[in-house]
mmCIF file of C-alpha atoms and ligand atoms in Angstrom:
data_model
loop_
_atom_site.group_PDB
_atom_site.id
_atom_site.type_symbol
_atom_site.label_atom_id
_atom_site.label_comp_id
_atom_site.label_asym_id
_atom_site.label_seq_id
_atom_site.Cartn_x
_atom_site.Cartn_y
_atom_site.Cartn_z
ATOM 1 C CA UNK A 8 114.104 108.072 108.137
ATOM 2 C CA UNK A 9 110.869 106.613 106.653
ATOM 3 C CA UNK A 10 111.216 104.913 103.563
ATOM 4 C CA UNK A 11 107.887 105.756 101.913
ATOM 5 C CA UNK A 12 105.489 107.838 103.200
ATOM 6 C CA UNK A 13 101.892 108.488 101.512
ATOM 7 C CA UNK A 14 100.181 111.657 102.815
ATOM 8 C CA UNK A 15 96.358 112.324 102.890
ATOM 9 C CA UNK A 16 96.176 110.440 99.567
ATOM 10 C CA UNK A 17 92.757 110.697 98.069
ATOM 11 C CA UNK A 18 91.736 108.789 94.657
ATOM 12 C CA UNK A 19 88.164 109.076 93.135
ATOM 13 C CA UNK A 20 86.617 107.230 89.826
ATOM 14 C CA UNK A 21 83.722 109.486 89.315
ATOM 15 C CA UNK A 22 81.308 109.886 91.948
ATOM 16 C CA UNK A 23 83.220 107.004 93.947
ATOM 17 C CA UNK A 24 86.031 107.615 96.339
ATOM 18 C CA UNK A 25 88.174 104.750 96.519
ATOM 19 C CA UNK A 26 91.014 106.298 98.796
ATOM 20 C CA UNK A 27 89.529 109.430 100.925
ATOM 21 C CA UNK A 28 92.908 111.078 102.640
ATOM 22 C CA UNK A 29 95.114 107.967 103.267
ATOM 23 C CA UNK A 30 97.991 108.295 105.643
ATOM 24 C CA UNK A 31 100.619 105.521 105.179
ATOM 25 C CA UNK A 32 104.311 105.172 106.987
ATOM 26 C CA UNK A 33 106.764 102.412 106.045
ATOM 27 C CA UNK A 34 109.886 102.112 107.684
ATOM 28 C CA UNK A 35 112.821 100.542 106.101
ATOM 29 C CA UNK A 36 112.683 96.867 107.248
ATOM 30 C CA UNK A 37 109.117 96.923 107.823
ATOM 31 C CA UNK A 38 106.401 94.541 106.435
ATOM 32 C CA UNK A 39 102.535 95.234 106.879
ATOM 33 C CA UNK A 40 99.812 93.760 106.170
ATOM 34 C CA UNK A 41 96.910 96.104 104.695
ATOM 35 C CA UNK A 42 93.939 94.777 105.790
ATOM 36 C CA UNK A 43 89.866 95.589 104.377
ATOM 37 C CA UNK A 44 87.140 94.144 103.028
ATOM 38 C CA UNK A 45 86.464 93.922 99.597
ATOM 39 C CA UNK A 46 86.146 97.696 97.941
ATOM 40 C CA UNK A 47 87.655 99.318 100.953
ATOM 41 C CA UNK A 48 90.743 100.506 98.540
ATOM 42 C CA UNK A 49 93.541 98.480 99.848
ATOM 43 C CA UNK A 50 94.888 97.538 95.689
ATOM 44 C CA UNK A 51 93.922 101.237 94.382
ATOM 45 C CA UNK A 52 96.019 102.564 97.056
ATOM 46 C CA UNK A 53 99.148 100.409 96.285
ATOM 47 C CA UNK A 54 98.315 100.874 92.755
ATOM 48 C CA UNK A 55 99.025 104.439 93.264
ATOM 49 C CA UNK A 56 102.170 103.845 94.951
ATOM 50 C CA UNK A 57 103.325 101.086 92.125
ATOM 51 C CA UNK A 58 101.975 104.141 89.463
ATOM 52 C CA UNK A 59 99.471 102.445 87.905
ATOM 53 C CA UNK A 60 96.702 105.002 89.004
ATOM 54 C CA UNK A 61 97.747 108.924 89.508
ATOM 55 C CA UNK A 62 96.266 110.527 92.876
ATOM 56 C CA UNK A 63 93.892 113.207 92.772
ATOM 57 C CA UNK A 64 95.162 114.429 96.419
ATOM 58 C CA UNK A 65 97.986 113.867 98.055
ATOM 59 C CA UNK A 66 101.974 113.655 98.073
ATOM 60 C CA UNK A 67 103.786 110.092 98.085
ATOM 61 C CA UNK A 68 107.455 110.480 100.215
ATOM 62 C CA UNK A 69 110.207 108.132 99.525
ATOM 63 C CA UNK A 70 113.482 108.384 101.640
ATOM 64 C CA UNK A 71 112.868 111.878 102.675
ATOM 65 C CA UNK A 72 111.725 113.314 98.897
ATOM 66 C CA UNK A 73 108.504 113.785 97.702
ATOM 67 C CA UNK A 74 108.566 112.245 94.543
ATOM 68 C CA UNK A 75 105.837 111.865 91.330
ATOM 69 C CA UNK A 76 105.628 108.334 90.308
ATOM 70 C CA UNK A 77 103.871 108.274 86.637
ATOM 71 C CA UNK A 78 104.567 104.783 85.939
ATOM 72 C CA UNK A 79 106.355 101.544 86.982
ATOM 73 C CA UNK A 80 109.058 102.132 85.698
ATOM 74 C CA UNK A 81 109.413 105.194 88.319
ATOM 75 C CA UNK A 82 108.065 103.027 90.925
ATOM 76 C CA UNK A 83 111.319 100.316 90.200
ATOM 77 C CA UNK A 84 113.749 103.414 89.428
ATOM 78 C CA UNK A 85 112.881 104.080 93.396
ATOM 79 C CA UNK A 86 113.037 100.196 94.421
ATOM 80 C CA UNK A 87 109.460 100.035 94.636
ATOM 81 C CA UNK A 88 107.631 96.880 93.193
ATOM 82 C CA UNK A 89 104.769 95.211 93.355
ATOM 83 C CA UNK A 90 102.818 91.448 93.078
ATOM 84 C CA UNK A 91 99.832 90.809 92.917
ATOM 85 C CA UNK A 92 98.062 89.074 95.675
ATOM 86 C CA UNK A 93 95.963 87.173 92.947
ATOM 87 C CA UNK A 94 98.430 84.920 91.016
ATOM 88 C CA UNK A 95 96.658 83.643 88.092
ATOM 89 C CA UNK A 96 98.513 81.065 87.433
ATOM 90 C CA UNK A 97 97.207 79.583 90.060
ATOM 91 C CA UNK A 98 93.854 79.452 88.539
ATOM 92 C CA UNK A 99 95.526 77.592 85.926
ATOM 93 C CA UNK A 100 94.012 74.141 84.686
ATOM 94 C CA UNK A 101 97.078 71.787 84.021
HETATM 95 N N1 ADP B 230 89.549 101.332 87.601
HETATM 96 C C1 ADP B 230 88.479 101.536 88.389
HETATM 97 N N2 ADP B 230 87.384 102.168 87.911
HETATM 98 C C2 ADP B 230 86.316 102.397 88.707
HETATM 99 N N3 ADP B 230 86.223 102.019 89.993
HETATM 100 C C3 ADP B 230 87.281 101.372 90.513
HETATM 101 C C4 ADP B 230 88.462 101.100 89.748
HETATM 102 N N4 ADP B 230 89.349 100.442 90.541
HETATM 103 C C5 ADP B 230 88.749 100.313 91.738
HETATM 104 N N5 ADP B 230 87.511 100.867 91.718
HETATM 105 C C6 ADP B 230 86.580 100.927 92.845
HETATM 106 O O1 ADP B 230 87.275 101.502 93.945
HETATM 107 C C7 ADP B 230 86.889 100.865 95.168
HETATM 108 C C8 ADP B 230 88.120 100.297 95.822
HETATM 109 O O2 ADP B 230 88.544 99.174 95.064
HETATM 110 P P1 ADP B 230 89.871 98.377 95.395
HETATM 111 O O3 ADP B 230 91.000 99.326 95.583
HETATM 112 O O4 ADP B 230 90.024 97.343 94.330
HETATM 113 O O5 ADP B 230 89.513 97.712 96.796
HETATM 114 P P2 ADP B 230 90.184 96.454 97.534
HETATM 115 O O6 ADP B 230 91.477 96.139 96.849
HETATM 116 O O7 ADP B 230 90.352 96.920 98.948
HETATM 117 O O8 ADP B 230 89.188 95.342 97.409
HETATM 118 C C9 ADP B 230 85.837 99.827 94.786
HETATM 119 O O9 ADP B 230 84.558 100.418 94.976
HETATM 120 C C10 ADP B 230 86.116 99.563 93.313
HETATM 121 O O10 ADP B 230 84.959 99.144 92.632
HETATM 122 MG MG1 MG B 231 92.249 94.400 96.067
#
């Protein structure tokens, strides 16, 4: 069974569409890399599935149910979590 499926997941900020109908399959186990340029939607997307943003389109699966994931808290209730790939510390001066 997939662990987390995102279906045709669309996410606008006004005019802009930042995520236009993304698919997305993880299987248990799995690790992928999510690869874009800059802009191409790759944080907005996992922002959605960490509930931080709220789709406009689109249904987010995990472990066979679709689920609605209004915060992080919801996101760690279903073993969900999320870093991210900027770590400010390490910007840090010492
Ligand atoms: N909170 C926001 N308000 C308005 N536009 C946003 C917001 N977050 C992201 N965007 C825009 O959505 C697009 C995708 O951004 P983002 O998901 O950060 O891309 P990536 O992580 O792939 O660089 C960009 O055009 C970005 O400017
Ligand atoms: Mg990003």
């Amino acid at each position: 069974m997939l662990a987390v499926q995102m279906r045709g997941i669309t996410k606008r900020f006004g005019p802009l569409v930042a995520n236009d109908h993304i698919d997305f399959e993880l299987e248990q186990g799995e690790v992928h890399a999510l690869l874009g340029e800059n802009g191409a939607g790759k944080t907005t997307l996992m922002r959605i599935l960490y509930g931080l943003y709220h789709a406009d389109e689109g249904e987010i699966v995990v472990n066979g149910d679709p689920v609605h994931i209004s915060s992080p808290k919801d996101a760690i209730a279903k073993r969900i979590g999320w870093f991210r790939s900027i770590l400010p510390w390490f910007n840090r001066s010492p």
